[in-house]
Amino acid sequence: ERERLVGKPSDQEQVPTFDKVSFAISPFIPTDKISHACFNLDSESIRKLKLDLVQECDHEIPKESFTTLEVLGAYVWRSRYRALNHNPDGKTMFCLAIGMRNLINPPLPAGYYGNAFVSGNVELLGRDLDHGPLSKVAKLIKESKRIASSNEYVCRTLNMLEKLNRQKMKIETYGASLVLTDWRQLGLLEEEDFGWKESVNMVPLPWNMFGYVDLCIFMPPCRINASMKGGVRILVALPEAAMNRFDFRIQDPTGQAGWF
């Protein structure tokens, strides 16, 4: 039933234009030397990160709160930007995969197993991402989730994607985008039975599946590591030279030494 997610664009609908010159560039891209690494962030570090961002918003009414995805998304986006040494006057994008199975009308049938997501997007100049309050970045991610969770946005996105497909257009940002997908709530560890009790770990095979540097995946922690209960594993792909700069300093994530 793939046809359920094929848009029906009209001639009046405009496809957004992407000026490659306006996007931030990195001295490490292009390259065919890509590294993948998985970083563990425990629940206490995440709690401190949330507290740090909430304290930045103490003067605001009503009081601001952030989810783990919003906080870590903001930190990873900024850290990745700095690791890639992007130019400050170029644009950088944050693209969050948001499930739309229950957003479209009529809803997708139970058991539909195809890809069913839209992208919630945030765009910033590099200097604003690098030097602005990180709480502002987290709030922009929160707002992108809200906007992308409407039926109107989903229908508009499907129409745009279909028009791009018909015109055989490709969107390339050459490393200036972070594409985040969150696997923590998929239930893969809890629901899959391969015949030898429950699974304890889950790791993607990134190179053949995702042969580019934009992708980041949030995953549940390995069950064998009890100290990681409530934590998040963060899989990133970066040029080898940039991965050496991508240092999370997990022991002190809110200190001056950490998170660049």
Coordinates of C-alpha atoms in Angstrom, one line a residue:
E1 CA 0.0 0.0 0.0
R2 CA 2.8 2.4 -0.9
E3 CA 0.3 4.5 -2.8
R4 CA -1.1 5.7 0.6
L5 CA 2.0 7.9 1.0
V6 CA 2.3 9.3 -2.5
G7 CA 1.4 13.0 -2.6
K8 CA -0.7 14.7 -5.3
P9 CA 1.0 18.0 -6.0
S10 CA -0.7 20.7 -8.0
D11 CA 1.0 23.0 -10.5
Q12 CA 0.6 25.9 -8.1
E13 CA 2.7 24.3 -5.4
Q14 CA 6.3 25.5 -5.1
V15 CA 9.2 23.3 -4.4
P16 CA 11.7 24.9 -2.0
T17 CA 15.0 25.9 -3.5
F18 CA 18.3 24.9 -2.0
D19 CA 21.2 27.2 -2.9
K20 CA 24.3 25.0 -2.3
V21 CA 26.5 28.1 -2.0
S22 CA 24.6 29.3 1.0
F23 CA 25.2 26.1 3.1
A24 CA 28.2 25.9 5.5
I25 CA 31.2 24.1 4.1
S26 CA 33.7 21.9 6.0
P27 CA 37.4 21.4 5.1
F28 CA 36.9 17.7 5.8
I29 CA 34.2 17.1 3.1
P30 CA 34.2 15.6 0.6
T31 CA 36.0 12.4 1.7
D32 CA 35.5 8.7 1.3
K33 CA 37.1 8.1 4.7
I34 CA 34.1 7.9 7.0
S35 CA 34.2 6.8 10.6
H36 CA 31.3 5.6 12.8
A37 CA 31.3 5.8 16.6
C38 CA 28.8 5.2 19.3
F39 CA 28.8 7.4 22.4
N40 CA 27.1 6.5 25.7
L41 CA 25.4 9.2 27.7
D42 CA 24.1 8.0 31.1
S43 CA 20.8 9.2 32.7
E44 CA 22.6 11.5 35.2
S45 CA 24.5 13.3 32.5
I46 CA 21.2 13.8 30.6
R47 CA 19.6 15.2 33.8
K48 CA 22.4 17.7 34.2
L49 CA 22.1 18.8 30.6
K50 CA 18.4 19.4 30.9
L51 CA 18.9 21.3 34.2
D52 CA 21.5 23.5 32.5
L53 CA 19.2 24.4 29.7
V54 CA 16.2 25.0 32.0
Q55 CA 18.3 27.4 34.1
E56 CA 19.0 29.4 30.9
C57 CA 15.3 30.0 30.7
D58 CA 14.6 30.8 34.3
H59 CA 13.4 34.3 33.5
E60 CA 10.7 33.0 31.1
I61 CA 7.0 32.6 31.9
P62 CA 5.7 30.0 31.6
K63 CA 8.6 27.9 32.7
E64 CA 10.3 26.0 29.9
S65 CA 10.9 22.2 29.9
F66 CA 12.8 20.0 27.5
T67 CA 12.6 16.4 26.5
T68 CA 15.8 14.2 26.2
L69 CA 15.5 14.3 22.4
E70 CA 15.4 18.1 22.3
V71 CA 18.3 18.6 24.7
L72 CA 20.6 15.9 23.1
G73 CA 19.5 17.0 19.6
A74 CA 20.7 20.5 20.3
Y75 CA 24.0 19.4 21.9
V76 CA 24.8 16.9 19.2
W77 CA 24.0 19.4 16.4
R78 CA 26.3 22.1 17.9
S79 CA 29.1 19.6 18.7
R80 CA 29.0 18.1 15.2
Y81 CA 29.0 21.6 13.6
R82 CA 32.2 22.4 15.6
A83 CA 33.8 19.1 14.9
L84 CA 33.4 19.7 11.1
N85 CA 34.8 23.2 11.4
H86 CA 32.0 24.7 9.3
N87 CA 32.2 28.3 8.3
P88 CA 30.1 30.6 10.5
D89 CA 28.4 32.5 7.8
G90 CA 27.0 29.4 6.1
K91 CA 23.6 27.8 6.9
T92 CA 23.3 24.5 8.8
M93 CA 20.1 22.4 9.2
F94 CA 18.7 20.1 11.8
C95 CA 16.3 17.5 10.3
L96 CA 14.3 15.3 12.7
A97 CA 12.5 12.2 11.5
I98 CA 9.0 12.3 12.9
G99 CA 6.6 9.3 12.6
M100 CA 3.4 10.1 10.8
R101 CA 1.4 6.9 11.0
N102 CA -1.1 8.4 13.3
L103 CA -1.0 11.9 11.8
I104 CA -2.4 11.3 8.3
N105 CA -6.2 11.0 7.7
P106 CA -7.2 8.3 7.2
P107 CA -4.6 6.7 9.4
L108 CA -2.3 4.0 8.0
P109 CA -3.6 0.4 8.7
A110 CA -2.2 -1.6 11.5
G111 CA 0.8 -3.6 10.4
Y112 CA 1.9 -1.1 7.7
Y113 CA 5.6 -1.7 7.7
G114 CA 6.9 0.8 5.2
N115 CA 8.8 4.0 6.0
A116 CA 6.2 6.5 7.3
F117 CA 7.9 9.7 8.5
V118 CA 8.3 13.4 7.7
S119 CA 11.1 15.7 8.6
G120 CA 10.8 18.5 11.2
N121 CA 13.4 21.1 10.2
V122 CA 15.4 23.9 11.8
E123 CA 17.7 26.2 9.9
L124 CA 20.4 28.4 11.5
L125 CA 23.4 30.3 10.5
G126 CA 26.6 28.6 11.8
R127 CA 27.5 31.5 14.1
D128 CA 24.0 31.5 15.7
L129 CA 24.3 27.7 16.4
D130 CA 27.8 28.1 17.7
H131 CA 27.5 31.2 19.9
G132 CA 23.8 31.5 20.7
P133 CA 22.1 30.1 23.8
L134 CA 21.7 26.3 23.5
S135 CA 18.3 26.6 25.2
K136 CA 17.1 28.6 22.1
V137 CA 18.3 25.8 19.8
A138 CA 16.4 23.2 21.9
K139 CA 13.2 25.4 21.7
L140 CA 13.5 25.6 17.9
I141 CA 13.7 21.8 17.8
K142 CA 10.6 21.6 20.1
E143 CA 8.7 24.0 17.8
S144 CA 9.8 22.0 14.7
K145 CA 8.2 18.9 16.3
R146 CA 5.0 20.7 16.9
I147 CA 4.7 22.1 13.4
A148 CA 5.6 18.7 11.7
S149 CA 2.9 16.9 13.8
S150 CA -0.1 18.4 12.0
N151 CA -2.0 16.7 9.2
E152 CA -1.6 19.8 7.0
Y153 CA 2.2 19.7 7.3
V154 CA 2.2 16.0 6.5
C155 CA 0.1 16.4 3.4
R156 CA 2.1 19.4 2.2
T157 CA 5.4 17.5 2.7
L158 CA 4.1 14.4 0.7
N159 CA 3.1 16.7 -2.1
M160 CA 6.5 18.4 -2.1
L161 CA 8.4 15.1 -2.1
E162 CA 6.3 13.7 -4.9
K163 CA 7.0 16.8 -7.0
L164 CA 10.7 16.5 -6.2
N165 CA 10.6 12.9 -7.3
R166 CA 8.8 13.7 -10.6
Q167 CA 11.4 16.4 -11.4
K168 CA 14.2 14.1 -10.3
M169 CA 15.6 16.7 -8.0
K170 CA 18.1 15.8 -5.2
I171 CA 18.7 17.9 -2.1
E172 CA 22.4 17.9 -1.1
T173 CA 23.8 19.9 1.8
Y174 CA 27.4 18.4 1.8
G175 CA 27.6 17.8 5.5
A176 CA 25.8 21.0 6.6
S177 CA 22.7 19.0 7.8
L178 CA 22.2 16.7 10.8
V179 CA 19.6 14.1 10.1
L180 CA 18.4 12.6 13.4
T181 CA 16.3 9.5 13.9
D182 CA 15.3 8.2 17.3
W183 CA 15.2 4.4 17.7
R184 CA 14.6 4.3 21.5
Q185 CA 10.9 3.8 21.3
L186 CA 10.7 1.3 18.5
G187 CA 10.5 -1.7 20.9
L188 CA 13.1 -3.7 19.0
L189 CA 14.8 -4.9 22.1
E190 CA 11.5 -5.7 23.9
E191 CA 9.5 -7.2 21.1
E192 CA 11.8 -9.1 18.8
D193 CA 12.4 -12.8 19.6
F194 CA 15.2 -14.5 17.6
G195 CA 14.8 -17.8 19.4
W196 CA 17.2 -17.3 22.3
K197 CA 15.4 -15.2 24.9
E198 CA 15.2 -11.4 24.7
S199 CA 17.7 -9.2 22.8
V200 CA 20.2 -7.2 24.9
N201 CA 21.7 -5.0 22.3
M202 CA 20.9 -3.4 18.9
V203 CA 23.5 -1.9 16.5
P204 CA 22.8 -0.7 12.9
L205 CA 25.1 -1.6 10.0
P206 CA 25.8 2.0 9.0
W207 CA 28.1 2.0 6.0
N208 CA 26.1 0.1 3.4
M209 CA 22.8 1.4 4.8
F210 CA 23.7 5.0 5.4
G211 CA 26.8 5.9 3.3
Y212 CA 26.9 9.5 4.1
V213 CA 27.8 11.7 7.1
D214 CA 24.5 13.5 7.9
L215 CA 22.9 10.7 9.8
C216 CA 22.7 10.4 13.6
I217 CA 20.8 7.7 15.5
F218 CA 19.6 7.8 19.1
M219 CA 19.4 4.2 20.4
P220 CA 18.5 2.5 23.7
P221 CA 21.3 1.4 25.9
C222 CA 22.7 -2.1 26.0
R223 CA 20.9 -4.1 28.7
I224 CA 24.1 -5.7 29.9
N225 CA 25.5 -2.4 31.1
A226 CA 23.3 -1.7 34.2
S227 CA 25.0 1.7 34.7
M228 CA 23.4 2.9 31.4
K229 CA 19.8 2.3 32.5
G230 CA 17.8 5.4 31.3
G231 CA 20.7 6.6 29.2
V232 CA 21.1 7.0 25.4
R233 CA 23.6 5.7 22.9
I234 CA 24.4 8.1 20.1
L235 CA 25.6 6.8 16.8
V236 CA 27.3 9.4 14.5
A237 CA 29.1 9.2 11.2
L238 CA 31.8 11.7 10.4
P239 CA 34.9 12.1 8.3
E240 CA 37.8 10.5 10.1
A241 CA 39.5 13.8 10.7
A242 CA 36.4 15.3 12.2
M243 CA 35.6 12.3 14.4
N244 CA 38.9 13.0 16.2
R245 CA 37.4 16.4 17.2
F246 CA 34.1 15.1 18.2
D247 CA 34.8 14.6 21.9
F248 CA 31.8 14.4 24.1
R249 CA 33.5 14.6 27.5
I250 CA 30.6 12.7 29.0
Q251 CA 32.0 12.8 32.5
D252 CA 31.4 16.6 32.6
P253 CA 28.9 17.4 29.9
T254 CA 27.9 20.8 31.3
G255 CA 31.5 22.0 32.2
Q256 CA 33.6 24.4 30.1
A257 CA 35.7 21.5 28.8
G258 CA 32.8 19.5 27.6
W259 CA 30.7 19.7 24.5
F260 CA 33.3 22.1 22.9

